[in-house]
Short mmCIF file of C-alpha atoms in Angstrom, two decimals:
data_model
loop_
_atom_site.label_atom_id
_atom_site.label_comp_id
_atom_site.label_asym_id
_atom_site.label_seq_id
_atom_site.Cartn_x
_atom_site.Cartn_y
_atom_site.Cartn_z
CA MET A 1 32.08 42.96 87.08
CA THR A 2 31.20 45.31 84.22
CA ILE A 3 34.83 46.50 84.03
CA ILE A 4 35.99 42.88 83.81
CA PHE A 5 33.60 42.18 80.93
CA TYR A 6 34.83 45.26 79.06
CA ALA A 7 38.44 44.22 79.71
CA LEU A 8 37.73 40.74 78.34
CA ALA A 9 36.00 42.28 75.31
CA ILE A 10 39.01 44.52 74.60
CA ILE A 11 41.39 41.57 74.98
CA GLY A 12 39.25 39.55 72.56
CA PHE A 13 39.13 42.38 70.02
CA LEU A 14 42.90 42.98 70.26
CA THR A 15 43.49 39.25 69.80
CA LEU A 16 41.78 39.45 66.40
CA VAL A 17 43.93 42.47 65.49
CA PHE A 18 47.06 40.68 66.74
CA VAL A 19 46.32 37.61 64.60
CA HIS A 20 45.73 39.80 61.54
CA GLU A 21 48.98 41.72 61.97
CA LEU A 22 50.82 38.51 62.87
CA GLY A 23 49.83 37.16 59.47
CA HIS A 24 51.55 40.12 57.81
CA LEU A 25 54.60 39.70 60.05
CA VAL A 26 55.00 35.97 59.41
CA PHE A 27 54.69 36.24 55.62
CA ALA A 28 56.92 39.32 55.53
CA LYS A 29 59.62 37.35 57.37
CA ILE A 30 59.11 34.36 55.06
CA SER A 31 59.44 36.71 52.07
CA LYS A 32 62.61 38.25 53.59
CA ILE A 33 60.97 41.68 53.84
CA ASN A 34 62.24 43.71 56.79
CA VAL A 35 59.59 44.74 59.31
CA VAL A 36 60.31 48.09 60.98
CA ARG A 37 57.54 48.14 63.59
CA PHE A 38 54.86 45.71 64.76
CA SER A 39 52.15 47.32 66.90
CA ILE A 40 49.00 46.20 68.66
CA GLY A 41 47.03 49.35 69.35
CA TRP A 42 47.63 52.84 68.01
CA GLY A 43 49.38 55.90 69.36
CA LYS A 44 52.24 56.29 71.80
CA PRO A 45 53.66 52.91 72.85
CA ILE A 46 53.03 51.74 76.40
CA VAL A 47 55.59 48.97 76.00
CA GLU A 48 58.13 48.47 73.23
CA LYS A 49 61.08 46.19 72.60
CA LYS A 50 63.40 45.87 69.62
CA ILE A 51 64.25 42.36 68.47
CA GLY A 52 66.45 42.19 65.39
CA GLU A 53 65.37 44.87 62.92
CA THR A 54 61.80 45.02 64.32
CA VAL A 55 60.35 47.12 67.15
CA TYR A 56 57.44 45.33 68.85
CA GLN A 57 55.04 47.57 70.76
CA ILE A 58 51.64 47.93 72.42
CA GLY A 59 49.95 51.25 71.62
CA ILE A 60 47.91 53.31 74.07
CA PHE A 61 44.68 53.18 72.01
CA PRO A 62 43.30 49.60 71.81
CA PHE A 63 41.48 50.07 68.51
CA GLY A 64 43.72 48.49 65.89
CA GLY A 65 47.31 47.81 64.99
CA PHE A 66 49.82 47.76 62.16
CA CYS A 67 52.78 45.92 60.69
CA GLN A 68 55.11 48.49 59.11
CA MET A 69 57.31 46.94 56.43
CA ALA A 70 60.52 48.65 55.35
CA GLY A 71 60.10 50.78 52.23
CA GLU A 72 56.35 50.15 52.02
CA GLN A 73 55.69 53.86 51.51
CA ILE A 74 57.86 55.60 48.86
CA VAL A 75 58.00 59.33 49.59
CA ASP A 76 61.17 60.44 47.80
CA ASP A 77 63.72 59.27 45.26
CA ALA A 78 65.79 57.34 47.80
CA PRO A 79 67.16 54.06 46.44
CA ILE A 80 65.33 50.86 47.33
CA ALA A 81 67.47 48.88 49.78
CA GLU A 82 67.80 45.12 50.08
CA GLY A 83 64.98 43.85 52.31
CA ASP A 84 62.68 46.73 51.42
CA PHE A 85 59.11 45.97 50.39
CA TYR A 86 59.61 46.95 46.75
CA SER A 87 62.95 45.17 46.45
CA LYS A 88 60.96 41.95 46.19
CA LYS A 89 59.10 40.48 43.24
CA PRO A 90 55.26 40.66 43.10
CA LEU A 91 54.66 37.20 44.61
CA PRO A 92 56.53 37.79 47.92
CA ARG A 93 54.83 41.20 48.23
CA LEU A 94 51.46 39.57 47.52
CA LEU A 95 52.09 36.98 50.24
CA ALA A 96 53.09 39.66 52.77
CA VAL A 97 49.96 41.77 52.23
CA SER A 98 47.66 38.71 52.09
CA GLY A 99 48.96 37.22 55.34
CA GLY A 100 46.61 39.21 57.59
CA VAL A 101 43.48 38.14 55.73
CA LEU A 102 44.65 34.53 55.58
CA PHE A 103 45.32 34.41 59.33
CA ASN A 104 41.90 35.94 60.07
CA LEU A 105 40.19 33.26 57.97
CA LEU A 106 42.23 30.51 59.63
CA LEU A 107 41.40 31.87 63.08
CA GLY A 108 37.71 31.88 62.19
CA ILE A 109 37.89 28.20 61.23
CA VAL A 110 39.80 27.35 64.44
CA LEU A 111 37.32 29.21 66.68
CA LEU A 112 34.31 27.62 64.97
CA SER A 113 35.95 24.20 65.27
CA PHE A 114 36.42 24.57 69.04
CA ALA A 115 32.94 26.10 69.45
CA GLY A 116 31.42 23.09 67.71
CA MET A 117 33.09 20.76 70.20
CA LEU A 118 31.30 22.38 73.15
CA PRO A 119 27.86 21.16 74.27
CA SER A 120 25.13 23.74 74.66
CA MET A 121 21.77 24.08 76.35
CA ASN A 122 19.44 26.10 74.15
CA VAL A 123 15.82 27.14 74.11
CA TYR A 124 13.94 24.97 71.64
CA LEU A 125 11.00 26.61 69.90
CA PRO A 126 9.17 24.48 67.31
CA PRO A 127 8.97 26.00 63.80
CA VAL A 128 5.37 27.10 64.37
CA VAL A 129 4.60 30.74 63.61
CA TYR A 130 2.22 33.12 65.31
CA ILE A 131 0.91 36.12 63.34
CA PRO A 132 -1.35 38.48 65.30
CA GLU A 133 -3.46 41.15 63.64
CA SER A 134 -0.73 43.75 64.22
CA LEU A 135 1.42 41.91 61.65
CA SER A 136 -1.29 41.56 59.00
CA THR A 137 0.47 44.04 56.69
CA GLN A 138 3.77 42.15 56.87
CA PRO A 139 5.06 39.86 54.07
CA ALA A 140 4.23 36.55 55.79
CA TYR A 141 0.54 37.33 56.29
CA GLN A 142 0.21 38.97 52.88
CA ALA A 143 1.67 35.84 51.26
CA GLY A 144 -0.85 33.60 53.02
CA LEU A 145 0.86 32.32 56.18
CA ARG A 146 -1.35 32.22 59.28
CA SER A 147 -0.93 31.61 62.99
CA PHE A 148 -0.06 28.02 63.95
CA ASP A 149 1.34 27.14 60.51
CA GLU A 150 4.30 24.77 60.86
CA ILE A 151 7.26 25.72 58.67
CA LEU A 152 8.81 22.66 57.02
CA LYS A 153 11.32 24.06 54.51
CA ILE A 154 12.73 27.39 53.37
CA ASN A 155 14.35 27.43 49.92
CA GLY A 156 14.58 23.66 50.10
CA LYS A 157 16.34 23.57 53.50
CA GLU A 158 14.72 21.54 56.26
CA ILE A 159 13.51 23.63 59.22
CA TYR A 160 13.63 21.93 62.61
CA SER A 161 13.15 24.90 64.95
CA PHE A 162 12.14 28.56 64.99
CA THR A 163 15.85 29.37 65.36
CA ASP A 164 16.50 27.65 62.01
CA LEU A 165 13.81 29.86 60.47
CA GLN A 166 15.37 33.03 61.92
CA THR A 167 18.87 32.03 60.81
CA ILE A 168 17.91 31.36 57.20
CA ILE A 169 15.85 34.54 56.90
CA SER A 170 18.73 36.61 58.30
CA GLN A 171 21.13 35.06 55.79
CA ILE A 172 18.81 35.71 52.84
CA MET A 173 19.12 39.51 53.31
CA GLY A 174 15.91 40.57 51.58
CA GLU A 175 15.98 37.97 48.79
CA LYS A 176 12.97 35.85 47.79
CA LEU A 177 11.99 32.93 50.02
CA THR A 178 10.09 29.81 49.04
CA ILE A 179 8.44 28.49 52.20
CA GLU A 180 6.85 25.07 52.54
CA TYR A 181 4.45 24.79 55.49
CA LYS A 182 1.82 22.50 56.99
CA ARG A 183 -1.69 23.62 58.02
CA ASP A 184 -4.38 21.21 59.22
CA GLY A 185 -2.38 18.30 57.80
CA GLN A 186 -2.11 19.87 54.34
CA ILE A 187 1.29 20.90 52.93
CA SER A 188 1.43 24.11 50.87
CA THR A 189 4.06 26.51 49.51
CA VAL A 190 4.25 30.31 49.44
CA THR A 191 6.79 32.78 48.08
CA ILE A 192 7.77 35.70 50.32
CA VAL A 193 10.07 38.68 49.80
CA PRO A 194 11.18 39.83 53.28
CA ASN A 195 11.22 43.45 54.37
CA VAL A 196 14.60 44.91 55.30
CA GLU A 197 14.70 46.90 58.53
CA ARG A 198 16.34 50.21 57.75
CA ASN A 199 17.92 50.59 61.18
CA THR A 200 19.48 47.14 61.40
CA GLY A 201 19.57 45.72 57.87
CA ARG A 202 17.80 42.58 59.14
CA SER A 203 15.41 40.68 56.91
CA VAL A 204 11.98 40.21 58.50
CA ILE A 205 8.80 38.52 57.29
CA GLY A 206 6.57 39.41 60.25
CA VAL A 207 6.14 36.32 62.41
CA TYR A 208 6.50 35.51 66.10
CA PRO A 209 7.36 32.10 67.50
CA TYR A 210 4.32 30.39 68.94
CA ILE A 211 4.84 30.18 72.71
CA LYS A 212 1.89 28.90 74.74
CA PRO A 213 1.28 31.37 77.63
CA VAL A 214 1.97 28.87 80.42
CA ILE A 215 3.79 30.37 83.40
CA ASP A 216 7.18 28.91 84.30
CA THR A 217 8.55 31.24 87.00
CA VAL A 218 7.26 34.32 88.81
CA GLU A 219 9.68 36.35 90.92
CA THR A 220 8.75 37.86 94.27
CA ASN A 221 8.97 41.52 93.16
CA SER A 222 6.73 41.00 90.11
CA ILE A 223 3.18 42.35 89.81
CA PHE A 224 2.23 38.90 88.58
CA LYS A 225 3.25 37.46 91.95
CA ASP A 226 0.90 39.95 93.61
CA ILE A 227 -2.09 38.75 91.58
CA GLY A 228 -1.40 35.11 92.39
CA LEU A 229 0.15 33.76 89.20
CA GLU A 230 2.13 30.57 89.79
CA LYS A 231 4.12 28.02 87.85
CA GLY A 232 1.83 26.06 85.53
CA ASP A 233 -0.93 28.69 85.33
CA LEU A 234 -2.29 29.49 81.86
CA LEU A 235 -3.00 33.10 80.87
CA ILE A 236 -6.32 33.32 79.02
CA SER A 237 -7.08 37.00 78.42
CA VAL A 238 -6.43 40.61 79.47
CA LYS A 239 -8.57 43.75 79.49
CA ASN A 240 -8.26 47.34 80.66
CA GLU A 241 -10.71 49.60 82.51
CA LYS A 242 -12.36 50.58 79.19
CA ASN A 243 -13.10 46.89 78.52
CA ILE A 244 -10.62 46.74 75.66
CA SER A 245 -9.64 43.09 75.78
CA ARG A 246 -7.46 40.54 74.06
CA ASN A 247 -7.31 36.78 74.17
CA ILE A 248 -3.83 35.51 74.99
CA LEU A 249 -3.14 32.70 72.53
CA SER A 250 0.63 33.21 72.51
CA THR A 251 3.04 35.27 74.62
CA ALA A 252 3.26 37.87 71.84
CA ASP A 253 -0.37 38.82 72.55
CA LEU A 254 0.50 39.77 76.12
CA SER A 255 3.57 41.87 75.25
CA GLU A 256 1.69 43.72 72.48
CA PHE A 257 -1.31 44.46 74.72
CA LEU A 258 0.83 45.71 77.61
CA GLU A 259 2.85 47.89 75.24
CA SER A 260 -0.39 49.59 74.14
CA HIS A 261 -1.82 49.94 77.66
CA LEU A 262 1.04 50.96 79.91
CA TYR A 263 0.19 52.82 83.12
CA GLU A 264 -3.29 51.31 83.28
CA ASN A 265 -5.06 48.88 85.57
CA ILE A 266 -5.20 45.60 83.70
CA THR A 267 -7.41 42.63 84.55
CA PHE A 268 -5.73 39.29 83.95
CA THR A 269 -7.79 36.14 83.47
CA PHE A 270 -5.90 32.92 84.04
CA GLN A 271 -6.52 29.26 84.67
CA LYS A 272 -4.96 27.47 87.61
CA LYS A 273 -3.56 23.97 87.28
CA ASP A 274 -6.72 22.55 88.88
CA GLY A 275 -8.89 24.20 86.19
CA THR A 276 -10.12 27.12 88.34
CA ILE A 277 -10.57 30.38 86.38
CA ILE A 278 -9.40 33.51 88.25
CA GLU A 279 -9.56 37.22 87.43
CA LYS A 280 -7.15 39.64 89.15
CA SER A 281 -6.19 43.26 88.41
CA ALA A 282 -2.85 45.06 88.65
CA PHE A 283 -1.37 48.40 87.64
CA VAL A 284 1.09 47.87 84.79
CA ASP A 285 4.03 50.26 84.50
CA LYS A 286 6.37 48.22 82.31
CA GLN A 287 5.86 46.26 79.11
CA PHE A 288 8.29 43.46 79.88
CA ASP A 289 8.16 42.43 83.53
CA PRO A 290 11.51 40.75 84.26
CA GLY A 291 9.82 38.71 86.98
CA LEU A 292 7.64 36.68 84.61
CA ASN A 293 8.89 33.82 82.47
CA PHE A 294 6.87 31.50 80.28
CA TYR A 295 7.56 27.82 79.89
CA VAL A 296 9.83 26.91 76.99
CA GLU A 297 11.61 23.66 76.26
CA TYR A 298 15.38 23.44 76.66
CA ARG A 299 17.38 20.96 74.65
CA LYS A 300 20.99 19.98 75.14
CA THR A 301 23.09 19.81 71.99
CA PRO A 302 26.14 17.57 72.47
CA GLY A 303 29.53 18.72 71.26
CA LEU A 304 30.95 17.22 68.09
CA PRO A 305 34.26 15.36 67.77
CA PHE A 306 37.00 17.71 66.58
CA TYR A 307 37.21 16.31 63.05
CA LYS A 308 33.46 16.72 62.50
CA SER A 309 33.46 20.20 64.02
CA PHE A 310 36.46 21.14 61.87
CA ILE A 311 34.67 19.98 58.70
CA MET A 312 31.50 21.87 59.71
CA SER A 313 33.49 25.07 60.28
CA PHE A 314 34.05 25.50 56.53
CA PRO A 315 30.38 25.81 55.43
CA LYS A 316 29.76 28.00 58.50
CA SER A 317 32.60 30.30 57.43
CA ILE A 318 31.30 30.40 53.86
CA ASP A 319 27.81 31.30 55.14
CA THR A 320 29.29 34.15 57.20
CA LEU A 321 31.24 35.53 54.24
CA ASP A 322 28.16 35.22 52.03
CA MET A 323 26.14 37.14 54.63
CA PHE A 324 28.86 39.83 54.67
CA LYS A 325 28.65 40.13 50.88
CA LYS A 326 24.87 40.52 51.01
CA SER A 327 25.18 43.06 53.83
CA LEU A 328 27.52 45.17 51.70
CA ARG A 329 25.09 45.04 48.82
CA LEU A 330 22.28 46.25 51.11
CA LEU A 331 24.52 48.95 52.57
CA PHE A 332 25.21 50.46 49.16
CA SER A 333 21.62 50.01 47.98
CA GLY A 334 20.37 52.75 50.31
CA LYS A 335 17.81 50.39 51.87
CA VAL A 336 19.41 50.54 55.32
CA ASP A 337 20.47 53.35 57.65
CA VAL A 338 24.28 53.37 57.48
CA SER A 339 24.61 55.12 60.86
CA GLN A 340 22.70 52.27 62.54
CA SER A 341 24.08 49.37 60.50
CA VAL A 342 27.84 50.10 60.60
CA SER A 343 29.81 49.35 63.76
CA GLY A 344 33.32 50.50 64.63
CA PRO A 345 35.73 49.25 67.33
CA VAL A 346 33.96 51.07 70.18
CA LYS A 347 30.55 49.58 69.42
CA LEU A 348 32.05 46.16 68.75
CA ILE A 349 33.78 46.22 72.15
CA TYR A 350 30.47 47.20 73.75
CA ILE A 351 28.67 44.30 72.03
CA SER A 352 31.54 41.96 72.89
CA SER A 353 31.23 42.90 76.58
CA LYS A 354 27.65 41.59 76.47
CA VAL A 355 28.57 38.42 74.59
CA VAL A 356 31.35 37.43 77.04
CA GLN A 357 28.65 37.12 79.72
CA THR A 358 26.75 34.43 77.80
CA GLY A 359 29.18 31.51 77.82
CA LEU A 360 32.31 30.25 76.07
CA LYS A 361 30.53 28.74 73.05
CA ASN A 362 28.82 32.05 72.21
CA VAL A 363 32.09 33.93 72.72
CA LEU A 364 33.97 31.64 70.32
CA GLU A 365 31.24 31.88 67.68
CA PHE A 366 30.98 35.67 68.03
CA PHE A 367 34.71 36.28 67.68
CA ALA A 368 34.82 33.80 64.79
CA LEU A 369 32.21 35.99 63.09
CA LEU A 370 34.26 39.13 63.82
CA THR A 371 37.55 37.71 62.57
CA LEU A 372 35.96 36.45 59.34
CA ILE A 373 34.36 39.86 58.74
CA LEU A 374 37.65 41.61 59.58
CA GLY A 375 39.41 39.46 57.00
CA ALA A 376 36.70 40.03 54.38
CA THR A 377 36.70 43.79 55.00
CA ASN A 378 40.44 43.95 54.45
CA LEU A 379 39.97 42.15 51.13
CA LEU A 380 37.90 45.01 49.73
CA PRO A 381 39.86 46.73 46.91
CA ILE A 382 39.82 50.13 48.63
CA PRO A 383 43.01 52.24 48.83
CA ALA A 384 44.85 51.67 52.14
CA THR A 385 43.36 48.19 52.64
CA ASP A 386 45.12 44.90 52.00
CA GLY A 387 42.70 44.30 49.13
CA SER A 388 44.05 47.23 47.12
CA TYR A 389 47.63 45.97 47.45
CA ILE A 390 46.48 42.49 46.46
CA LEU A 391 44.81 43.93 43.36
CA PHE A 392 47.97 45.83 42.35
CA PHE A 393 50.28 42.88 42.81
CA LEU A 394 47.95 40.42 41.10
CA PHE A 395 47.97 42.80 38.13
CA GLU A 396 51.78 42.74 38.14
CA LEU A 397 51.85 38.94 38.32
CA ILE A 398 49.37 38.45 35.49
CA SER A 399 50.53 41.26 33.18
CA ARG A 400 54.24 40.93 34.03
CA LYS A 401 54.33 44.73 34.12
CA LYS A 402 55.72 46.47 37.19
CA LEU A 403 53.66 49.34 38.56
CA ASN A 404 55.41 52.48 39.78
CA PRO A 405 55.91 52.12 43.57
CA LYS A 406 55.61 55.90 44.04
CA THR A 407 52.21 55.87 42.30
CA ILE A 408 51.02 53.02 44.51
CA SER A 409 52.27 54.87 47.61
CA LYS A 410 50.44 58.06 46.62
CA ILE A 411 47.19 56.16 46.06
CA GLN A 412 47.58 54.40 49.41
CA THR A 413 48.38 57.66 51.23
CA VAL A 414 45.23 59.34 49.89
CA GLY A 415 43.25 56.23 50.78
CA PHE A 416 44.73 56.20 54.28
CA PHE A 417 43.56 59.74 55.05
CA LEU A 418 40.12 59.04 53.59
CA LEU A 419 39.93 55.86 55.66
CA LEU A 420 41.10 57.77 58.74
CA ALA A 421 38.32 60.34 58.23
CA LEU A 422 35.80 57.51 57.86
CA MET A 423 37.11 55.85 61.04
CA ILE A 424 36.67 59.11 62.97
CA LEU A 425 33.07 59.38 61.74
CA VAL A 426 32.41 55.75 62.68
CA PHE A 427 34.02 56.34 66.08
CA ILE A 428 31.74 59.34 66.73
CA ASN A 429 28.72 57.35 65.54
CA ASP A 430 29.68 54.49 67.88
CA ILE A 431 29.78 56.87 70.86
CA ILE A 432 26.38 58.35 69.97
CA THR A 433 24.82 54.91 69.44
CA ILE A 434 26.20 53.44 72.66
CA LYS A 435 25.13 56.52 74.63
CA ASP A 436 21.56 55.89 73.49
CA LEU A 437 21.76 52.29 74.73
CA PHE A 438 22.43 53.27 78.35
#
């Protein structure tokens, strides 16, 4: 099954590349610019077929693609032929180089529209935070939030679940938050500046969701089955042989205690459904026992009609692009570890192989995110990207001055080799990162 998931991930990734290059192809044809070669994948072609003036191929390496337009690179003093890239005025050239980005953005909207039409069954966690002593140095506690506070609004946006809280904090990317919360019936406001995790670039304020430690399921091979835990039991406390103990008010207490006391005999105190209090001991050799699940509420979210989902796809796309902009700012600020925060095709395929196992809605939303980021990345005004061409041709349109095609080609060639070197480094980093995940 793993091979199938990887195959699906590669197909999904290549679909995004295909759509991007198709955008270039379509607008090149509309602009009457000859296309020499259209390729999905790099390297020696596995399959190729010439139709008209264009060779269509699938390359052996499934990590990208290209749409080679005639005369796009000027390397000598050969005359510019009819149908060549630079035989056209700035506007047709601008359309041809913008087509890939435009198609990526359109695909993102389409994928989000279809994703919004699908119903989903999701874990619902109320917007109630839990802040154990271990998080007392984190921004939330320092600002005045405490366990069992109910979050009402963040920066004026209503918060209906802990997922809403996580989403908004992740989008803020280290910027100031104004949080309105309720405690003992009183509504108050605090201002928090999140920390930014260097390895991931995520914004964090230092809170857990409050999950009451009521048992939902216990599998046969779990140590918790051996000590008699059953559905509906309530964990009360834990202690080790040295009488170091901890009350279990939320599930985070259990995971933190077990992390600190692995490979020890732990005594678990729990209450049965009939009110009986029981103490049982077990040897703990793993922090997260896959055989134990706590009760959480599941809520079904119905799918939206297409027109509503289509309308909602626009603000979702804007939020994604805004998050990309903030991520770039963090990347160049030095606050995050570039080697951990940047992903290339190999790592993206690995992540995609995990996402394709989680359901169609998640797959559509994930690839919508990827295609929007792919489009935004290509808009960056870096030599060898679509963004640099767009910048050059916008200058020509506005100034009515034609730039020297040979100069543009030289800049793009230098940029290509620099970009190639960067891609090799990212590729190596992907391999190292993925190796550590196994």
